Amino acid sequence: MTWSDFPYIRLKSGKKELALTSVKHKVTGRMVEGAPDFEVKVFFIAKDSWTTDTTSVNLLSHEQLHFDIGELYRRKIAKKVKRLRDTGERQKAIYRYAIKKLLSDFRIFSMEYDKATRHGTLLPEQKKWENRIQEELNRLY
């Protein structure tokens, strides 16, 4: 991810630099002969994302981690679907509920990240989150 991926918007003078990263999950699937056939993808939505500062490395790192958190939850969804399949679950509603719950968890987790790092302005806390997310991504690979 680079700043060229983000539309630039001008802020009124005196406002703090900000950015927004739009991350969406797409889950498609069906049950085939009682077995799940799901595909989970995560996307950066450029048209819904923006920045007021195309020079801040720290701000870009913060926004990149929003996408990485999206990828983390993509992996969690895939793992949950596999776990349900491995236990022989055949009810589509059970899969839908589990996926919906993890997508809700993703939104909550993303808000916690912004709050804990003050949108990336608390650099030591930002680094902790970067390390935490990288460790979890590695664990779920």
Backbone as JSON, one array per atom type, in Angstrom:
{
  "sequence": "MTWSDFPYIRLKSGKKELALTSVKHKVTGRMVEGAPDFEVKVFFIAKDSWTTDTTSVNLLSHEQLHFDIGELYRRKIAKKVKRLRDTGERQKAIYRYAIKKLLSDFRIFSMEYDKATRHGTLLPEQKKWENRIQEELNRLY",
  "N": [[0.84, -1.16, 0.0], [0.56, 2.18, -0.87], [0.78, 5.79, -0.67], [-0.19, 6.67, -3.07], [-2.33, 5.07, -3.57], [-4.43, 6.19, -2.28], [-7.04, 8.56, -2.43], [-6.48, 12.05, -2.31], [-7.45, 14.5, 0.01], [-8.09, 17.88, 0.79], [-7.65, 19.52, 3.85], [-9.24, 21.88, 6.03], [-7.37, 24.63, 7.26], [-5.41, 24.18, 10.21], [-6.42, 21.78, 11.07], [-5.83, 18.38, 12.11], [-3.7, 15.96, 10.49], [-5.16, 13.3, 8.72], [-6.44, 10.06, 7.82], [-8.28, 7.57, 6.04], [-8.94, 4.2, 5.76], [-10.62, 2.0, 3.82], [-11.76, -1.17, 4.23], [-12.97, -4.18, 3.07], [-14.68, -7.29, 3.35], [-15.31, -10.11, 1.32], [-17.38, -12.74, 1.16], [-18.1, -15.66, -0.32], [-20.07, -18.47, -1.1], [-21.38, -21.79, -0.75], [-23.31, -24.69, 0.06], [-22.33, -27.83, -0.92], [-23.52, -30.83, -1.65], [-23.87, -31.17, 1.09], [-21.47, -30.28, 2.11], [-19.31, -27.56, 2.92], [-18.47, -24.97, 0.62], [-16.67, -22.44, 0.46], [-15.37, -19.18, -0.21], [-13.16, -16.7, 0.82], [-12.38, -13.34, 0.7], [-10.39, -10.35, 1.02], [-10.55, -6.86, 0.6], [-9.07, -3.75, -0.31], [-10.67, -0.75, -0.5], [-10.39, 1.68, -2.58], [-11.9, 3.89, -3.5], [-13.44, 4.58, -1.33], [-11.63, 5.32, 0.53], [-9.24, 7.67, 1.89], [-6.85, 10.39, 2.25], [-5.26, 13.04, 4.07], [-2.71, 13.68, 4.06], [0.05, 13.0, 2.28], [2.61, 12.33, 2.87], [3.38, 11.3, 5.34], [4.99, 8.74, 6.87], [4.45, 7.31, 9.19], [1.65, 7.57, 9.45], [0.84, 6.24, 7.13], [1.77, 3.66, 7.74], [0.07, 3.07, 9.85], [-2.4, 3.01, 8.5], [-1.92, 0.91, 6.72], [-1.86, -1.2, 8.5], [-4.54, -1.41, 9.14], [-5.52, -2.67, 6.85], [-4.06, -5.05, 7.08], [-5.18, -6.11, 9.39], [-7.68, -6.68, 8.38], [-6.93, -8.77, 6.66], [-6.06, -10.58, 8.58], [-8.51, -11.25, 9.79], [-9.75, -12.39, 7.57], [-8.31, -14.74, 7.38], [-9.01, -15.87, 9.83], [-11.72, -16.36, 9.43], [-11.6, -18.24, 7.32], [-10.29, -20.3, 8.66], [-12.17, -20.94, 10.65], [-14.33, -21.84, 9.07], [-13.14, -24.11, 7.97], [-12.69, -25.58, 10.33], [-15.34, -26.04, 11.19], [-16.22, -27.55, 9.01], [-14.52, -29.76, 9.27], [-15.53, -30.9, 11.56], [-17.81, -31.96, 10.63], [-20.03, -30.4, 10.25], [-23.1, -29.51, 8.73], [-25.01, -27.63, 8.33], [-25.95, -24.76, 6.73], [-26.69, -22.37, 7.96], [-25.28, -22.32, 10.34], [-22.65, -21.9, 9.5], [-23.01, -19.38, 8.28], [-23.7, -17.84, 10.54], [-21.32, -18.03, 12.08], [-19.48, -16.76, 10.38], [-20.62, -14.2, 10.16], [-20.38, -13.38, 12.82], [-17.56, -13.24, 13.14], [-17.0, -11.21, 11.29], [-18.23, -9.08, 12.54], [-16.64, -9.01, 14.83], [-14.26, -8.22, 13.63], [-14.81, -5.52, 12.91], [-15.13, -4.38, 15.46], [-12.61, -4.9, 16.59], [-10.99, -3.38, 14.88], [-11.8, -0.81, 15.57], [-10.94, -0.78, 18.23], [-8.2, -0.88, 17.82], [-7.72, 1.63, 16.57], [-8.46, 3.28, 18.71], [-6.66, 2.5, 20.78], [-4.19, 3.22, 19.7], [-4.52, 5.83, 19.19], [-5.29, 6.55, 16.6], [-2.88, 5.97, 15.36], [-1.1, 7.83, 16.34], [0.18, 7.42, 18.74], [3.12, 6.27, 18.91], [4.73, 4.16, 20.22], [2.68, 2.43, 21.04], [1.51, 1.88, 18.59], [3.55, 0.4, 17.39], [3.51, -1.87, 19.03], [1.03, -2.94, 18.3], [1.52, -3.47, 15.59], [3.45, -5.5, 15.82], [1.93, -7.43, 17.21], [-0.16, -8.02, 15.38], [1.31, -8.99, 13.21], [2.45, -11.31, 14.36], [0.09, -12.79, 14.82], [-0.84, -13.07, 12.19], [1.22, -14.64, 11.13], [0.86, -16.94, 12.66], [-1.58, -17.87, 11.74], [-1.12, -18.56, 9.12]],
  "CA": [[0.0, 0.0, 0.0], [1.3, 3.44, -0.92], [-0.13, 6.93, -0.66], [-0.83, 6.84, -4.39], [-3.57, 4.29, -3.55], [-5.44, 6.95, -1.55], [-7.39, 9.9, -2.9], [-6.06, 13.13, -1.42], [-8.42, 15.57, 0.26], [-7.5, 19.03, 1.49], [-8.3, 19.89, 5.09], [-9.2, 23.28, 6.42], [-6.16, 24.88, 8.04], [-5.5, 23.96, 11.64], [-6.88, 20.42, 11.35], [-4.8, 17.35, 12.17], [-3.67, 15.06, 9.34], [-5.97, 12.11, 8.91], [-6.63, 9.17, 6.68], [-9.27, 6.52, 6.24], [-8.75, 3.03, 4.92], [-11.82, 1.18, 3.73], [-11.45, -2.59, 4.04], [-14.2, -4.97, 2.99], [-14.55, -8.72, 3.12], [-16.3, -10.73, 0.45], [-17.48, -14.17, 1.44], [-19.03, -16.34, -1.22], [-20.04, -19.9, -0.85], [-22.6, -22.58, -0.75], [-23.15, -26.06, 0.51], [-22.35, -28.77, -2.04], [-23.72, -32.18, -1.1], [-23.71, -31.11, 2.54], [-20.14, -29.8, 2.5], [-19.16, -26.14, 2.58], [-17.56, -24.53, -0.44], [-16.63, -21.01, 0.7], [-14.17, -18.42, -0.55], [-13.12, -15.46, 1.58], [-11.39, -12.38, 0.18], [-10.38, -9.04, 1.66], [-10.24, -5.84, -0.4], [-8.89, -2.34, -0.02], [-11.6, -0.03, -1.36], [-9.74, 2.99, -2.77], [-12.87, 4.98, -3.68], [-13.97, 4.94, -0.01], [-10.48, 5.65, 1.37], [-8.7, 8.99, 1.6], [-5.82, 10.91, 3.14], [-5.0, 14.48, 4.03], [-1.25, 13.82, 4.14], [0.67, 11.96, 1.45], [4.04, 12.25, 3.18], [3.63, 10.71, 6.66], [5.27, 7.3, 6.89], [3.75, 6.74, 10.35], [0.23, 7.48, 9.13], [0.69, 5.17, 6.14], [1.92, 2.39, 8.47], [-1.17, 2.86, 10.59], [-3.44, 2.63, 7.54], [-1.57, -0.43, 6.23], [-2.25, -2.2, 9.5], [-5.98, -1.64, 9.01], [-5.69, -3.72, 5.84], [-3.51, -6.29, 7.63], [-6.2, -6.64, 10.31], [-8.66, -7.3, 7.48], [-6.36, -10.06, 6.23], [-6.1, -11.46, 9.75], [-9.87, -11.76, 9.94], [-10.01, -13.3, 6.45], [-7.73, -16.03, 7.77], [-9.81, -16.42, 10.93], [-12.95, -16.89, 8.84], [-11.25, -19.47, 6.6], [-9.98, -21.33, 9.67], [-13.43, -21.34, 11.28], [-15.07, -22.65, 8.1], [-12.47, -25.41, 7.92], [-12.94, -26.28, 11.6], [-16.72, -26.52, 11.15], [-16.27, -28.63, 8.01], [-13.83, -30.93, 9.82], [-16.39, -31.53, 12.58], [-18.96, -32.54, 9.94], [-21.19, -29.5, 10.25], [-23.74, -29.51, 7.43], [-26.04, -26.6, 8.29], [-25.45, -23.5, 6.19], [-26.95, -21.3, 8.92], [-24.18, -22.34, 11.33], [-21.53, -21.24, 8.82], [-23.35, -17.96, 8.14], [-23.61, -17.21, 11.86], [-19.9, -17.93, 12.46], [-18.86, -15.74, 9.53], [-21.18, -12.91, 10.58], [-19.78, -13.05, 14.13], [-16.18, -12.83, 12.92], [-17.0, -9.91, 10.62], [-18.53, -8.12, 13.61], [-15.42, -8.93, 15.65], [-13.31, -7.42, 12.85], [-15.14, -4.1, 13.05], [-14.84, -3.99, 16.84], [-11.16, -4.95, 16.74], [-10.44, -2.23, 14.16], [-12.06, 0.38, 16.39], [-10.05, -0.87, 19.39], [-6.88, -0.52, 17.31], [-7.67, 3.09, 16.44], [-8.53, 3.89, 20.05], [-5.43, 2.21, 21.53], [-3.05, 3.91, 19.08], [-4.99, 7.18, 18.87], [-5.19, 6.63, 15.13], [-1.47, 5.87, 14.96], [-0.26, 8.92, 16.86], [0.98, 6.89, 19.86], [4.03, 5.4, 18.16], [5.06, 2.9, 20.9], [1.5, 1.57, 21.0], [1.39, 1.47, 17.19], [4.53, -0.67, 17.18], [2.99, -3.07, 19.71], [-0.03, -3.5, 17.47], [2.15, -4.03, 14.39], [4.04, -6.78, 16.21], [0.84, -8.35, 17.56], [-0.86, -8.45, 14.17], [2.24, -9.83, 12.43], [2.52, -12.61, 15.02], [-1.15, -13.51, 14.57], [-0.86, -13.45, 10.78], [2.15, -15.76, 10.97], [0.27, -18.11, 13.3], [-2.71, -18.33, 10.96], [-0.78, -18.73, 7.71]],
  "C": [[0.9, 1.24, 0.0], [0.29, 4.58, -0.9], [-0.8, 7.14, -2.01], [-2.12, 6.02, -4.49], [-4.73, 5.06, -2.94], [-5.76, 8.26, -2.26], [-6.98, 10.93, -1.85], [-7.21, 14.11, -1.24], [-7.73, 16.65, 1.07], [-8.34, 19.34, 2.72], [-8.28, 21.39, 5.28], [-8.0, 23.47, 7.32], [-6.43, 24.68, 9.53], [-5.98, 22.57, 12.03], [-5.71, 19.46, 11.32], [-4.86, 16.46, 10.93], [-4.42, 13.79, 9.69], [-5.96, 11.26, 7.65], [-7.71, 8.17, 7.05], [-8.98, 5.41, 5.26], [-10.01, 2.2, 4.97], [-11.4, -0.25, 3.36], [-12.76, -3.36, 4.07], [-13.85, -6.44, 2.77], [-15.65, -9.17, 2.17], [-16.26, -12.23, 0.71], [-18.53, -14.73, 0.5], [-18.96, -17.82, -0.91], [-21.41, -20.52, -0.85], [-22.28, -23.94, -0.16], [-23.29, -26.96, -0.72], [-22.39, -30.17, -1.46], [-23.4, -32.2, 0.39], [-22.36, -30.63, 3.03], [-19.98, -28.34, 2.09], [-18.15, -25.91, 1.47], [-17.55, -23.0, -0.38], [-15.3, -20.42, 0.23], [-14.26, -17.08, 0.18], [-12.01, -14.59, 1.02], [-11.49, -11.09, 0.99], [-9.9, -8.03, 0.62], [-10.01, -4.49, 0.25], [-9.77, -1.59, -1.01], [-11.11, 1.41, -1.49], [-10.76, 4.12, -2.85], [-13.48, 5.43, -2.35], [-12.87, 5.3, 0.97], [-9.98, 7.03, 0.99], [-7.59, 9.34, 2.58], [-5.74, 12.42, 3.0], [-3.5, 14.75, 4.03], [-0.61, 12.68, 3.36], [2.17, 11.82, 1.73], [4.34, 11.49, 4.47], [3.79, 9.19, 6.58], [4.52, 6.64, 8.04], [2.25, 6.58, 10.07], [-0.03, 6.36, 8.11], [0.83, 3.8, 6.81], [0.66, 2.06, 9.24], [-2.28, 2.38, 9.64], [-3.18, 1.24, 6.96], [-2.02, -1.5, 7.22], [-3.76, -2.42, 9.51], [-6.24, -2.73, 7.98], [-5.19, -5.06, 6.37], [-4.48, -6.93, 8.63], [-7.33, -7.28, 9.5], [-8.2, -8.66, 7.01], [-6.37, -11.06, 7.38], [-7.48, -12.07, 9.92], [-10.29, -12.62, 8.76], [-9.51, -14.69, 6.81], [-8.52, -16.68, 8.9], [-11.11, -17.03, 10.39], [-12.66, -18.21, 8.12], [-10.98, -20.61, 7.57], [-11.26, -21.84, 10.34], [-14.26, -22.21, 10.35], [-14.46, -24.04, 8.02], [-12.75, -26.23, 9.17], [-14.37, -26.85, 11.63], [-16.86, -27.68, 10.17], [-15.65, -29.91, 8.57], [-14.63, -31.64, 10.9], [-17.65, -32.13, 11.96], [-20.19, -31.67, 9.92], [-21.76, -29.39, 8.84], [-24.81, -28.43, 7.3], [-25.45, -25.26, 7.86], [-25.62, -22.35, 7.19], [-25.84, -21.22, 9.98], [-22.96, -21.64, 10.74], [-21.79, -19.73, 8.71], [-23.21, -17.22, 9.47], [-22.15, -17.0, 12.26], [-19.19, -16.84, 11.67], [-19.33, -14.36, 9.94], [-20.56, -12.46, 11.9], [-18.34, -12.57, 13.95], [-16.09, -11.49, 12.19], [-17.34, -8.79, 11.62], [-17.31, -7.92, 14.5], [-14.36, -8.08, 14.94], [-13.56, -5.93, 13.02], [-14.81, -3.59, 14.46], [-13.33, -3.91, 17.07], [-10.5, -3.75, 16.07], [-10.64, -0.94, 14.94], [-11.16, 0.39, 17.64], [-8.63, -0.46, 19.0], [-6.74, 0.99, 17.19], [-7.65, 3.78, 17.81], [-7.21, 3.71, 20.79], [-4.23, 2.99, 21.0], [-3.34, 5.38, 18.84], [-4.78, 7.46, 17.39], [-3.74, 6.71, 14.66], [-0.57, 6.93, 15.52], [0.56, 8.49, 18.07], [1.93, 5.84, 19.28], [4.43, 4.13, 18.9], [3.88, 1.91, 20.87], [1.26, 1.05, 19.57], [2.33, 0.3, 16.91], [4.08, -1.97, 17.84], [1.92, -3.75, 18.87], [0.53, -4.11, 16.19], [2.74, -5.4, 14.69], [2.97, -7.83, 16.5], [0.16, -8.9, 16.31], [0.04, -9.34, 13.32], [2.35, -11.23, 13.04], [1.25, -13.43, 14.74], [-1.28, -13.94, 13.1], [0.04, -14.66, 10.53], [1.55, -17.06, 11.53], [-0.86, -18.69, 12.46], [-2.39, -18.59, 9.49], [-0.98, -20.12, 7.24]]
}
